[in-house]
Coordinates of C-alpha atoms and ligand atoms in Angstrom, one line a residue:
M1 CA -48.1 12.9 19.1
K2 CA -46.5 11.5 16.0
R3 CA -46.0 8.0 14.7
V4 CA -42.3 7.1 14.5
L5 CA -40.6 4.2 12.9
S6 CA -37.0 3.2 12.8
G7 CA -34.8 0.1 12.9
I8 CA -31.4 -1.4 12.9
K9 CA -30.0 -4.4 10.9
P10 CA -28.8 -7.3 13.0
S11 CA -25.7 -7.7 10.8
S12 CA -23.3 -8.2 13.7
D13 CA -23.6 -9.4 17.3
V14 CA -22.8 -6.0 18.7
L15 CA -23.8 -2.4 18.1
H16 CA -21.3 0.5 18.4
L17 CA -21.3 4.1 19.7
G18 CA -22.4 5.3 16.3
H19 CA -25.7 3.4 16.6
Y20 CA -26.2 4.7 20.1
F21 CA -25.6 8.3 19.3
G22 CA -26.8 8.3 15.7
A23 CA -30.0 6.4 16.4
I24 CA -31.0 5.0 19.8
K25 CA -30.4 8.1 21.8
Q26 CA -33.0 9.9 19.8
W27 CA -35.4 7.0 20.1
L28 CA -35.2 7.3 23.9
T29 CA -36.4 10.9 23.7
L30 CA -39.1 10.1 21.1
Q31 CA -40.6 7.3 23.0
E32 CA -41.8 9.7 25.7
K33 CA -44.2 11.7 23.6
N34 CA -44.9 9.6 20.4
E35 CA -46.2 6.4 19.2
C36 CA -43.0 4.5 18.3
F37 CA -42.2 1.4 16.3
F38 CA -38.6 0.1 16.6
A39 CA -37.9 -2.8 14.3
V40 CA -35.1 -5.4 14.2
V41 CA -34.8 -5.2 10.4
D42 CA -33.5 -8.7 9.9
L43 CA -34.5 -8.9 6.2
H44 CA -32.2 -6.0 5.6
A45 CA -29.3 -7.9 7.2
L46 CA -29.6 -10.4 4.4
T47 CA -28.2 -7.9 1.9
T48 CA -24.8 -9.1 3.1
P49 CA -24.0 -12.8 3.6
Q50 CA -25.1 -14.0 7.1
E51 CA -24.3 -17.3 8.9
P52 CA -27.8 -18.6 10.0
K53 CA -26.9 -19.5 13.6
Q54 CA -25.0 -16.2 14.1
L55 CA -27.9 -14.2 12.6
Q56 CA -30.2 -15.7 15.2
K57 CA -27.8 -14.7 17.9
N58 CA -27.5 -11.2 16.4
I59 CA -31.3 -10.7 16.5
T60 CA -31.4 -11.6 20.2
N61 CA -28.5 -9.3 21.0
L62 CA -30.1 -6.5 19.1
V63 CA -33.3 -6.8 21.2
K64 CA -31.2 -6.9 24.3
T65 CA -29.4 -3.8 23.2
Y66 CA -32.7 -2.0 22.6
L67 CA -33.9 -2.9 26.1
A68 CA -30.6 -2.2 27.9
S69 CA -30.4 1.2 26.2
G70 CA -33.7 2.1 27.9
L71 CA -36.4 1.5 25.2
N72 CA -39.5 0.7 27.2
P73 CA -41.8 -2.0 25.7
Q74 CA -44.7 -0.6 27.7
K75 CA -44.3 2.6 25.6
V76 CA -42.9 1.4 22.2
V77 CA -43.5 -1.5 19.9
I78 CA -40.4 -3.6 19.4
F79 CA -40.7 -6.2 16.6
K80 CA -38.9 -8.4 14.1
Q81 CA -39.4 -7.3 10.5
S82 CA -39.4 -10.9 9.1
E83 CA -42.3 -11.8 11.3
I84 CA -44.6 -9.4 9.6
A85 CA -45.0 -10.7 6.0
E86 CA -46.7 -7.6 4.9
H87 CA -43.3 -5.9 4.7
T88 CA -42.4 -8.1 1.7
Q89 CA -45.9 -7.9 0.3
L90 CA -45.8 -4.2 0.1
F91 CA -42.2 -4.3 -1.0
W92 CA -43.2 -6.1 -4.1
V93 CA -46.0 -3.7 -4.9
L94 CA -43.6 -0.8 -4.5
T95 CA -40.9 -2.4 -6.8
T96 CA -43.5 -2.1 -9.6
I97 CA -43.6 1.7 -9.3
T98 CA -39.9 2.3 -8.6
K99 CA -37.5 2.9 -11.5
V100 CA -34.2 1.0 -11.6
S101 CA -32.5 4.2 -12.6
E102 CA -33.6 5.7 -9.2
L103 CA -32.0 2.8 -7.3
F104 CA -28.7 3.1 -9.2
L105 CA -28.4 6.7 -7.9
M106 CA -28.3 5.6 -4.3
T107 CA -24.9 6.6 -2.8
Q108 CA -24.8 3.6 -0.5
Y109 CA -25.2 1.2 -3.4
K110 CA -22.7 3.1 -5.5
D111 CA -20.1 3.1 -2.7
K112 CA -20.5 -0.7 -2.1
V113 CA -20.3 -1.5 -5.8
Q114 CA -17.2 0.7 -6.1
K115 CA -15.6 -1.3 -3.2
E116 CA -16.7 -4.8 -4.2
G117 CA -17.4 -4.5 -8.0
Q118 CA -20.5 -4.4 -10.1
K119 CA -20.4 -8.1 -11.1
S120 CA -20.8 -9.5 -7.6
A121 CA -23.4 -6.9 -6.4
L122 CA -26.6 -8.6 -5.3
A123 CA -30.1 -7.6 -6.4
G124 CA -31.0 -7.3 -2.7
L125 CA -28.5 -4.6 -2.2
L126 CA -29.9 -2.6 -5.1
N127 CA -33.5 -3.1 -4.0
Y128 CA -33.2 -2.6 -0.2
P129 CA -34.2 1.1 -0.3
I130 CA -37.6 -0.2 -1.6
L131 CA -37.9 -2.6 1.3
M132 CA -37.1 0.4 3.6
A133 CA -39.8 2.4 2.0
A134 CA -42.3 -0.5 2.6
D135 CA -41.2 -0.7 6.3
I136 CA -42.0 3.0 6.7
L137 CA -45.1 3.3 4.6
L138 CA -46.8 0.2 6.0
Y139 CA -47.2 1.9 9.4
D140 CA -48.0 5.5 8.2
A141 CA -44.9 6.7 10.0
Q142 CA -44.7 10.5 10.1
L143 CA -41.2 10.7 11.5
V144 CA -38.2 8.5 10.7
P145 CA -35.1 9.1 12.8
V146 CA -32.1 8.3 10.6
G147 CA -28.4 8.9 10.3
E148 CA -27.2 11.3 7.7
D149 CA -26.4 8.4 5.3
Q150 CA -30.1 7.4 5.2
I151 CA -31.5 10.7 4.1
Q152 CA -31.3 9.9 0.4
H153 CA -33.3 6.6 1.0
L154 CA -36.0 8.6 2.9
E155 CA -36.2 11.0 -0.1
L156 CA -36.8 8.0 -2.3
T157 CA -39.5 6.7 0.1
R158 CA -41.3 10.0 -0.1
E159 CA -41.1 9.9 -3.9
I160 CA -42.5 6.4 -4.1
A161 CA -45.3 7.4 -1.7
R162 CA -46.1 10.5 -3.7
R163 CA -46.2 8.5 -6.9
F164 CA -48.5 5.8 -5.5
N165 CA -50.8 8.4 -4.0
Q166 CA -51.0 10.2 -7.4
R167 CA -51.8 7.1 -9.3
F168 CA -54.1 5.3 -6.9
G169 CA -55.4 8.0 -4.6
E170 CA -54.3 9.1 -1.1
T171 CA -52.9 6.0 0.6
F172 CA -49.6 6.7 2.2
V173 CA -48.3 9.3 4.6
L174 CA -45.2 11.2 3.4
P175 CA -42.6 10.6 6.2
Q176 CA -40.1 13.3 7.4
P177 CA -36.5 12.4 8.3
L178 CA -35.3 13.3 11.7
V179 CA -31.5 13.8 11.9
E180 CA -29.6 14.5 15.1
K181 CA -26.8 17.0 14.3
V182 CA -24.2 15.9 16.8
G183 CA -23.6 12.2 16.6
A184 CA -25.2 11.9 13.2
R185 CA -22.0 10.5 11.9
I186 CA -19.4 8.9 14.2
M187 CA -16.3 8.0 12.3
A188 CA -14.1 4.9 12.3
L189 CA -11.3 5.0 14.8
D190 CA -8.7 3.6 12.4
D191 CA -9.8 5.8 9.5
P192 CA -11.8 8.9 10.5
T193 CA -12.8 9.6 6.9
K194 CA -15.2 6.7 6.9
K195 CA -18.2 6.0 9.1
M196 CA -17.9 3.7 12.1
S197 CA -19.4 0.5 10.9
K198 CA -20.3 -2.8 12.7
S199 CA -19.4 -5.1 9.9
D200 CA -15.9 -3.5 9.5
K201 CA -13.3 -6.3 9.5
N202 CA -11.1 -4.4 11.8
P203 CA -12.5 -4.6 15.4
F204 CA -10.3 -1.7 16.4
S205 CA -12.3 0.6 14.1
F206 CA -15.3 0.8 16.5
I207 CA -16.2 0.8 20.2
A208 CA -18.9 -1.8 20.7
L209 CA -21.4 -1.0 23.4
T210 CA -20.4 -4.3 25.1
D211 CA -16.6 -3.7 25.0
K212 CA -14.8 -4.4 28.2
P213 CA -12.8 -1.5 29.9
E214 CA -9.4 -2.9 28.9
L215 CA -10.4 -3.3 25.3
I216 CA -11.9 0.3 25.2
K217 CA -8.5 1.6 26.5
T218 CA -6.6 -0.2 23.8
K219 CA -8.9 0.9 21.1
I220 CA -8.8 4.5 22.0
K221 CA -5.0 4.4 22.4
K222 CA -4.7 3.0 18.9
A223 CA -7.2 5.5 17.4
V224 CA -5.8 7.5 14.5
T225 CA -5.1 11.2 15.1
D226 CA -2.4 13.4 13.5
S227 CA 1.1 14.5 14.3
E228 CA 0.2 18.0 15.6
N229 CA -0.6 17.0 19.2
R230 CA -3.0 20.0 19.4
I231 CA -6.6 19.4 20.5
K232 CA -8.9 21.3 18.2
Y233 CA -12.2 20.5 16.6
D234 CA -11.6 20.8 12.8
P235 CA -13.3 17.8 11.0
I236 CA -11.7 18.7 7.7
K237 CA -8.0 19.3 8.7
K238 CA -8.1 17.1 11.9
P239 CA -10.7 14.4 11.3
G240 CA -9.2 11.9 13.9
I241 CA -9.1 14.2 16.9
S242 CA -12.4 15.9 15.9
N243 CA -14.1 12.5 15.9
L244 CA -12.7 11.7 19.4
L245 CA -13.7 15.1 20.6
T246 CA -17.3 14.5 19.3
I247 CA -17.4 11.1 21.2
M248 CA -16.0 12.8 24.3
S249 CA -18.7 15.5 24.1
L250 CA -21.4 13.0 23.6
V251 CA -20.5 10.7 26.5
T252 CA -19.7 13.5 29.0
R253 CA -22.3 16.1 27.7
I254 CA -19.6 18.7 27.8
P255 CA -19.8 21.1 24.8
L256 CA -17.0 20.9 22.2
K257 CA -15.7 24.4 22.9
S258 CA -15.3 23.7 26.6
L259 CA -13.4 20.5 25.8
E260 CA -11.1 22.3 23.5
K261 CA -10.4 24.8 26.4
K262 CA -10.0 22.1 29.0
Y263 CA -7.4 20.2 26.9
Q264 CA -5.6 23.1 25.2
E265 CA -2.4 22.5 27.2
T266 CA -2.5 18.7 27.2
G267 CA -1.4 16.4 24.4
Y268 CA -3.3 13.5 22.8
A269 CA -2.1 10.8 25.2
L270 CA -3.7 12.4 28.3
F271 CA -6.9 13.3 26.3
K272 CA -7.1 9.7 25.1
E273 CA -6.8 8.3 28.7
D274 CA -9.6 10.6 29.9
L275 CA -11.7 9.7 26.8
A276 CA -11.4 6.0 27.5
E277 CA -12.4 6.5 31.1
A278 CA -15.4 8.6 30.1
I279 CA -16.6 5.9 27.6
I280 CA -16.1 3.2 30.2
K281 CA -18.2 5.2 32.7
F282 CA -20.8 6.0 30.2
L283 CA -21.2 2.4 29.1
S284 CA -21.2 0.8 32.5
P285 CA -24.9 1.1 33.4
F286 CA -25.8 -0.2 29.9
Q287 CA -23.6 -3.2 30.2
T288 CA -25.0 -4.1 33.7
K289 CA -28.5 -4.1 32.3
Y290 CA -27.5 -5.9 29.1
N291 CA -26.1 -8.8 31.1
Q292 CA -29.3 -9.1 33.1
I293 CA -31.8 -9.5 30.3
S294 CA -33.2 -13.0 29.9
S295 CA -34.3 -14.9 26.8
S296 CA -37.9 -15.2 28.1
Q297 CA -38.0 -11.4 28.4
I298 CA -36.8 -11.0 24.8
E299 CA -39.4 -13.6 23.6
K300 CA -42.2 -11.8 25.4
V301 CA -41.2 -8.4 24.0
L302 CA -41.1 -9.7 20.5
S303 CA -44.4 -11.6 20.8
E304 CA -46.2 -8.5 22.0
G305 CA -44.6 -6.4 19.4
R306 CA -45.5 -8.9 16.6
K307 CA -49.2 -8.7 17.6
K308 CA -49.3 -4.9 17.6
A309 CA -47.3 -4.4 14.4
K310 CA -49.3 -7.1 12.6
T311 CA -52.7 -5.5 13.3
I312 CA -51.6 -2.3 11.6
A313 CA -49.6 -3.9 8.8
Q314 CA -52.5 -6.2 7.8
K315 CA -55.0 -3.3 7.5
K316 CA -52.6 -1.3 5.4
I317 CA -51.8 -4.1 2.9
Q318 CA -55.5 -4.8 2.5
L319 CA -56.1 -1.1 1.6
V320 CA -53.1 -1.2 -0.8
Y321 CA -54.4 -4.4 -2.5
Q322 CA -57.9 -2.9 -2.8
K323 CA -56.5 0.4 -4.3
I324 CA -54.4 -1.4 -7.0
G325 CA -57.2 -3.9 -7.9
L326 CA -56.2 -7.1 -6.2
R327 CA -59.3 -7.1 -3.9
Ligands
LIG401 N1 -21.2 5.5 12.5 C1 -22.5 6.0 12.7 N2 -22.7 7.2 13.2 C2 -24.0 7.6 13.3 N3 -25.1 6.8 13.1 C3 -24.8 5.6 12.7 N4 -25.7 4.6 12.3 C4 -25.0 3.5 12.0 N5 -23.7 3.8 12.0 C5 -23.5 5.1 12.4 C6 -27.1 4.7 12.3 O1 -27.7 3.6 13.0 C7 -28.9 3.3 12.3 C8 -29.0 1.8 12.0 O2 -27.9 1.3 11.3 P1 -27.8 -0.1 10.6 O3 -27.0 -1.0 11.4 O4 -29.2 -0.6 10.3 O5 -27.2 0.2 9.3 P2 -25.8 0.9 8.9 O6 -26.0 2.4 8.9 O7 -25.4 0.3 7.7 O8 -24.8 0.5 10.1 P3 -23.4 -0.1 10.0 O9 -22.8 -0.2 11.4 O10 -22.6 0.6 9.0 O11 -23.8 -1.6 9.6 P4 -23.2 -2.5 8.5 O12 -21.7 -2.5 8.7 O13 -23.8 -3.8 8.7 O14 -23.6 -1.9 7.2 C9 -29.1 4.1 11.1 O15 -29.9 5.2 11.4 C10 -27.6 4.6 10.9 O16 -27.6 5.9 10.2

C-alpha cells in the first residue's frame, strides 16, 4: 500500500474528458489498494483571475465531480487545500531553498509568458510549482498521478525534497510520478496541437463531463480533422483524427488498431456520429449521479477530509519547523 496524492484546480465550473482520462480514471484504480488523498487545489486556481462567487461554485462542482466519478470518501480523503494552512506554511519554507532560475525553466510558465507577455505574468504563476511541492511533501506522498505536462513539476518537487533532506536531515519522501500512457494528453477539439483545457475561451474546444447529448454531437461534428477522410492513428501527420480515435478508444475500451480496422471503409462523418453516441453513453451514468449529489453530502465529505488531512499536515509542519530551527 502506498500513499498517493493528487488534485485538480477549480478554475472552471466543469471538468472535461482530459481530466477524467488523464487523472480521475487512474485515481479510481488507485483508491482500491492505496491510501489516497485527493485535493481540490483551490489555492492553485488563484494563479489566474477568479470571480469569488464563481470560484465557490467551481469548488462545489469539483467535489461533485469527484464523487460522481466514483471516488469513495470511505476509502479516500477528499479535502480543500485552502482549509489546511500548513500547505502555505510549508510553501514559504520551500521558497527559501528553491532557486528562481529553476522556476524560470518550467515549461508551463514559459508557455504562459510567451502567450500573455512577461510584464503581466504574476508571481503566483511563477511560484506555483513550489506550492505543488508543498502539497505533495506535506503528506509524504509516494505516488503522484499526473498528466504528462506535470512531470517537470514533479521533478522539481523531488529536487527540493532532496535538497531539504541533505541540508536538514531526512524529512521528506521523494515522490514518484505516475503517468497513464493512453489519455495522458487529450487534445483540444478545435486545435489538436494543444491540450484540451478547461479555461479555454472556446467552449467547442473541450467536452465537459456535464455536456448534454445535443451539445456533444455539435462539438464532435465541429472537431477539426484533415481533408483526407481516412481514419488512421498518426498523431504527427493526422493529429485531429488521432485525438478523436484516442477518445473513442477510451470511452469504448476498444483498442486503437481494432477501431482503425472497423472504420477503414467509412469516412469522418460516420465515425464522428458513432463517437458522439459513444461519449454520450459513457457520460450518462456520471451525469445521473452528478445531478443527485446534495450540498450537505459535499459539506460532510469536505469536513471529514479536513480533519484527516489536518492531522497529518500539522505533524509534518511541526517536524519541518523543528528541523530548520523554528521550534
Ligand atoms: N487535456 C488533458 N489531457 C490529459 N490530462 C489532463 N489534465 C488536464 N488536462 C488534461 C490533467 O488533469 C489534472 C488536473 O488538472 P488541473 O485542472 O489542475 O490543471 P491543468 O492541467 O492546467 O488543466 P486545464 O484544463 O488545462 O486547466 P486550466 O485551463 O485551468 O489551466 C492534471 O494531472 C492534468 O495533467
